[in-house]
Tab-separated table of C-alpha atoms in Angstrom:
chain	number	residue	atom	x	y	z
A	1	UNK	CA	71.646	136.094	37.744
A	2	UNK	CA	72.148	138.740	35.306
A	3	UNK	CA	73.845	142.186	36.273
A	4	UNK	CA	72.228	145.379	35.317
A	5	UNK	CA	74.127	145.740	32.715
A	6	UNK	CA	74.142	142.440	30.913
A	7	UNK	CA	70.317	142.949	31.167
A	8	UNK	CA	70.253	146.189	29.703
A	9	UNK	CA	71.987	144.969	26.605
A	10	UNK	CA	68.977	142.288	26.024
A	11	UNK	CA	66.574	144.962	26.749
A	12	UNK	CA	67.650	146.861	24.229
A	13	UNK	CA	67.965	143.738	21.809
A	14	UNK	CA	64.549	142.928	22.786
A	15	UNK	CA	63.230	146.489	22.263
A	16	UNK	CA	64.233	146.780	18.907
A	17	UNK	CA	66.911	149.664	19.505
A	18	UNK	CA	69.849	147.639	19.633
A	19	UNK	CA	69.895	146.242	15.914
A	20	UNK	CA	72.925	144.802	13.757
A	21	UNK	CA	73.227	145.079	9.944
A	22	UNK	CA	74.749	147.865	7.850
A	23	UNK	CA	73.609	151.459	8.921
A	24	UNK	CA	75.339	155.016	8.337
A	25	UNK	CA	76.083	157.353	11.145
A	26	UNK	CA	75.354	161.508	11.359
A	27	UNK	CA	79.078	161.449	10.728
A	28	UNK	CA	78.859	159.620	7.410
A	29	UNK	CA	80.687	156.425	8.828
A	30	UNK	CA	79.503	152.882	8.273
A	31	UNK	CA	78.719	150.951	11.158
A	32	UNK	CA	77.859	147.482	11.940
A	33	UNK	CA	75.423	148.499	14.708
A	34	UNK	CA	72.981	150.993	15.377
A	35	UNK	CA	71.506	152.376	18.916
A	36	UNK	CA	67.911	153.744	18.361
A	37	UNK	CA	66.386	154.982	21.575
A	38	UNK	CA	63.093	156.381	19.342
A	39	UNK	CA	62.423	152.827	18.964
A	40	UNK	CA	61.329	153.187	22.680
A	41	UNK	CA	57.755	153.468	22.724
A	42	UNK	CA	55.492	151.892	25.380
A	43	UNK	CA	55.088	152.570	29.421
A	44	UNK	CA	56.840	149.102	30.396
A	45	UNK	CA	60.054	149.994	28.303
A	46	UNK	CA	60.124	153.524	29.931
A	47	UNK	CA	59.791	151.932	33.380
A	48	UNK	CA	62.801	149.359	32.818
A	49	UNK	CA	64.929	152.305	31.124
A	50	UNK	CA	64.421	154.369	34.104
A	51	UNK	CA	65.407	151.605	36.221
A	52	UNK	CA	68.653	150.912	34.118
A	53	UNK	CA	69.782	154.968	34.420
A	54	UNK	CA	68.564	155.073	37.833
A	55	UNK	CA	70.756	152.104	38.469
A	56	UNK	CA	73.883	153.569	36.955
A	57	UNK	CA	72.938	156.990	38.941
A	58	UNK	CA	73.226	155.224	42.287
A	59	UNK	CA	75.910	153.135	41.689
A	60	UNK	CA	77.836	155.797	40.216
A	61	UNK	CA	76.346	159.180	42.006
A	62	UNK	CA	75.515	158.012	44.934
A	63	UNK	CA	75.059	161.712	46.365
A	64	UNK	CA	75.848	165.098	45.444
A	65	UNK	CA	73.429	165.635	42.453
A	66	UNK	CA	70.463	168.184	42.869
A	67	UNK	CA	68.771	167.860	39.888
A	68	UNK	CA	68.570	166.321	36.350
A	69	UNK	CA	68.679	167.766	32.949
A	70	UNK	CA	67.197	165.751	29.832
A	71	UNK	CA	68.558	167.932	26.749
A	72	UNK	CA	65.375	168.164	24.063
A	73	UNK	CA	64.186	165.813	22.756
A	74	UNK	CA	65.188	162.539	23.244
A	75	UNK	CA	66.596	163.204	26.842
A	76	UNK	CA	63.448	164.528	27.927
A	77	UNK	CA	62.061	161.131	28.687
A	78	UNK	CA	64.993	159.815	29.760
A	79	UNK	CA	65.470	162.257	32.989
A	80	UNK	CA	62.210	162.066	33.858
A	81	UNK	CA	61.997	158.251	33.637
A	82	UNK	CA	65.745	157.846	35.717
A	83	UNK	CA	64.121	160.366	38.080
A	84	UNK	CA	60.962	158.250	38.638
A	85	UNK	CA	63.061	155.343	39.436
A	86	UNK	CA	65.540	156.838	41.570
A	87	UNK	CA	62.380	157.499	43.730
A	88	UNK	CA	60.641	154.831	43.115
A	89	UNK	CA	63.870	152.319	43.619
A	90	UNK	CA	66.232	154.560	46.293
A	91	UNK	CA	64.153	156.756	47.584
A	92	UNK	CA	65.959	159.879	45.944
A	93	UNK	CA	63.568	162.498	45.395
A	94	UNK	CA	65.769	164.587	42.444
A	95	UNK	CA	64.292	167.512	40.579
A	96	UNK	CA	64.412	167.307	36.972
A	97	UNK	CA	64.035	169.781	34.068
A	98	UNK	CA	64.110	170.140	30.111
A	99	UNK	CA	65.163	172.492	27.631
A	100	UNK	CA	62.359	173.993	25.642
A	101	UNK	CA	64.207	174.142	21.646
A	102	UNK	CA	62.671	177.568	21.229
A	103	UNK	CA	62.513	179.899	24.098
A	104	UNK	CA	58.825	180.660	25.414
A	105	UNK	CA	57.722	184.418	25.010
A	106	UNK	CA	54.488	184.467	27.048
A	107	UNK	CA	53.726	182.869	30.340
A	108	UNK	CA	56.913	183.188	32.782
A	109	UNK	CA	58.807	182.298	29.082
A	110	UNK	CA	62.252	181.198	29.565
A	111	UNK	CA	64.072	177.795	27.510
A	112	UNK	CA	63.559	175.846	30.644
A	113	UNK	CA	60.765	173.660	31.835
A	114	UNK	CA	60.164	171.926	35.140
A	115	UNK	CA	62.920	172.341	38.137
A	116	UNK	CA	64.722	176.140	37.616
A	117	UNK	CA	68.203	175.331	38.273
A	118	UNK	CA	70.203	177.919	40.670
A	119	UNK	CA	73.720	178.467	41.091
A	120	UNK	CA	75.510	176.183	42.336
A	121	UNK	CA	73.601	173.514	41.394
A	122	UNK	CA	74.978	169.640	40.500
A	123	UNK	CA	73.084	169.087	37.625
A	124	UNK	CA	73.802	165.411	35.457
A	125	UNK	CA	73.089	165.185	32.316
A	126	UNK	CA	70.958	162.347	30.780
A	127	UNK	CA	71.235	161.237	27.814
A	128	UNK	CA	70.855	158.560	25.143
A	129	UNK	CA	74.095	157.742	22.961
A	130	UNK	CA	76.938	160.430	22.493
A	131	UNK	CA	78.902	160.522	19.540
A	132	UNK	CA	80.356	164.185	18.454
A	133	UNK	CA	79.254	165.247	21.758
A	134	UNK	CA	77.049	168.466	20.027
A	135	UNK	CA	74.137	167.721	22.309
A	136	UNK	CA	76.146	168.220	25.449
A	137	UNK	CA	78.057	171.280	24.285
A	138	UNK	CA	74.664	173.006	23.513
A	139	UNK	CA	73.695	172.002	26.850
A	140	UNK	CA	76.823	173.549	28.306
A	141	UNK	CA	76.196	176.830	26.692
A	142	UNK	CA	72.589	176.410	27.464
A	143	UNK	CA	73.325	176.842	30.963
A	144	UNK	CA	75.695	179.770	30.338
A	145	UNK	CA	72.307	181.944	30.029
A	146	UNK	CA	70.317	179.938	32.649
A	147	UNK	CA	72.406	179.952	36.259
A	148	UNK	CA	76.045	179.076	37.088
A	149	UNK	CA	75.379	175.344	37.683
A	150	UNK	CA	77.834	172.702	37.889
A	151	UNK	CA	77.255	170.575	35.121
A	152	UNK	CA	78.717	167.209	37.252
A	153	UNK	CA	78.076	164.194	34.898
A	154	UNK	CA	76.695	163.121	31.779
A	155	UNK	CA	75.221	159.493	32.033
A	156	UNK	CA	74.283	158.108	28.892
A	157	UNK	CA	72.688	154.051	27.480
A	158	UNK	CA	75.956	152.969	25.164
A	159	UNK	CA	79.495	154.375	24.764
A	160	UNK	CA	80.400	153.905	21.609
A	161	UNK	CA	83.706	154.602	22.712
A	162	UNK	CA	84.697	156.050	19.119
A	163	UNK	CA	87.009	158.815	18.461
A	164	UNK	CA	85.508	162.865	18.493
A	165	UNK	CA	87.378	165.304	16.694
A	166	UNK	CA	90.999	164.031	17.984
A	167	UNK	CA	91.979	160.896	19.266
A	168	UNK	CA	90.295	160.645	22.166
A	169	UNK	CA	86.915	159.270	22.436
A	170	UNK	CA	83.954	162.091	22.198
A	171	UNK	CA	83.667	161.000	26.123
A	172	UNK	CA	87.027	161.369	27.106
A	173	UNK	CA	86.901	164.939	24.721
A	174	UNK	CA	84.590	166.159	27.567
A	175	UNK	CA	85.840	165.195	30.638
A	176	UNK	CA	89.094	166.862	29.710
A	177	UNK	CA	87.981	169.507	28.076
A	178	UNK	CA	84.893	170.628	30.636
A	179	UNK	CA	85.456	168.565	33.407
A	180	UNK	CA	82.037	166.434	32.826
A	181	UNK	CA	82.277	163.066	34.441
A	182	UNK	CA	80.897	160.500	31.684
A	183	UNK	CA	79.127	157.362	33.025
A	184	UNK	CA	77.549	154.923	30.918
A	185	UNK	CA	75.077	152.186	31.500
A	186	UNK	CA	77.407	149.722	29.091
A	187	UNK	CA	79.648	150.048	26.172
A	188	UNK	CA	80.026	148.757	23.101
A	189	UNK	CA	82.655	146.224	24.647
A	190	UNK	CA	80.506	144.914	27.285
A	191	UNK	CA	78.120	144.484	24.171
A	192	UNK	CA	80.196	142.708	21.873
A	193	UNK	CA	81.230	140.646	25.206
A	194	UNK	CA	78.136	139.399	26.446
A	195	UNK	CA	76.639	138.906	23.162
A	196	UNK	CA	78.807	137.397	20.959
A	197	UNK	CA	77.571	133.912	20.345
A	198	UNK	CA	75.310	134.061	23.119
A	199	UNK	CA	72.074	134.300	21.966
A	200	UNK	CA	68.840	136.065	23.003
A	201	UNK	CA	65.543	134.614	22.834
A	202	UNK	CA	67.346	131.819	20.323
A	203	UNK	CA	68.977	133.764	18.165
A	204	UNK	CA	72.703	135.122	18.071
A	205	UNK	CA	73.200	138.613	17.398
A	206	UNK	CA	76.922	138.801	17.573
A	207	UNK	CA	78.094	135.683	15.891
A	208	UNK	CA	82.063	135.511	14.901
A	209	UNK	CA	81.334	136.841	11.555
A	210	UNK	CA	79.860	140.270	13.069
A	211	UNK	CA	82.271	140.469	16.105
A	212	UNK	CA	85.125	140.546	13.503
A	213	UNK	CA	82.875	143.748	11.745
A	214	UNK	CA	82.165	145.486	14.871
A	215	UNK	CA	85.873	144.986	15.938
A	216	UNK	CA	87.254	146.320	12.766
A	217	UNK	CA	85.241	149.177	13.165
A	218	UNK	CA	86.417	149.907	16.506
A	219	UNK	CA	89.927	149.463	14.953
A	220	UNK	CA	88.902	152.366	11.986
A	221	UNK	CA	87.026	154.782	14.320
A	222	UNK	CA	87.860	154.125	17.968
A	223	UNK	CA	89.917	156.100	20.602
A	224	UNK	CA	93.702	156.085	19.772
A	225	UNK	CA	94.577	158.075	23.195
């Protein structure tokens, strides 16, 4: 039997979003991997992605979140699918809500869309793959003009567990600097762990040759703190 996590990692192999070659990060840094959660596209790999964040909510968060918040765009689906499947798999009815990228000026307006968070409020975060972190800080300021929430816990797929702008990883970064409690479905060890010469669906992904490439890029760009 699989754990959640070793299953997520062929899911996303499976999927298409977890791919291997030679790609080039936002940053400018080359990287041996590449997470693509846009290559998400059909109601079966929504489901199981729910299931996976809704399985890292509960075993994390157990209690003491009121609501959900999917920063635009790619989070959008992402809170609403972990929400559906912390109902569907826990029986945790959580509100969740999106940011609108422009703000609405007719209607009731506002940047927000679905649950209106109030003060006081444990709101996680959900969201795909983190690396400078820019995502989150906009949400943080987001909030600043929305209601005096606290913003709990980010819970993203893969921590890439490289460095932000100082040593630490761009996790790490937040939970010192805001107090954000990061959780992530795997990371990029557990990848290289499982999947190195272990193939899925016949075929190896991680094969000595690219664990020595994905470790010397962890050397080059990961956490030094």
């Amino acid at each position: 039997m699989m754990t959640y996590k070793e299953e997520f990692i062929t899911f996303m192999v499976r999927s298409g979003v977890l791919t291997f070659g030679d790609f080039t990060t936002k940053s400018g840094r080359k990287t041996p991997y590449f997470i693509n959660t846009g290559n998400y596209k059909t109601g079966a790999q929504a489901s199981k992605l729910g299931d996976y964040y809704a399985a890292c909510i509960q075993e994390n968060l157990p209690d003491g979140v009121d609501c959900l918040f999917g920063p635009a765009y790619k989070g959008i689906p992402l809170a609403v699918a972990a929400a559906s499947s912390l109902y569907r798999n826990y029986g945790r009815d959580l509100p969740y809500c999106f940011n609108r990228k422009e703000a609405k000026d007719h209607g009731e307006g506002g940047s927000m869309v679905g649950y209106k968070p109030q003060a006081g409020d444990k709101v996680v975060i959900v969201e795909d793959v983190v690396t400078a972190g820019t995502a989150v800080r906009e949400t943080i300021e987001l909030f600043k003009h929305v209601a005096d929430v606290n913003l709990t816990a980010l819970v993203v797929s893969v921590d890439r567990m490289e460095r932000g702008t100082g040593d630490k990883t761009t996790l790490d970064e937040l939970r010192d600097e805001h107090g954000i409690r990061v959780f992530p479905i795997v990371t990029v060890r557990e990848v290289i762990s499982f999947l190195h010469n272990n193939p899925v669906d016949g075929k190896v992904y991680i094969d000595d040759d690219m664990k020595a490439r994905m470790e010397a890029y962890l050397a080059e760009y990961g956490a030094r703190a």
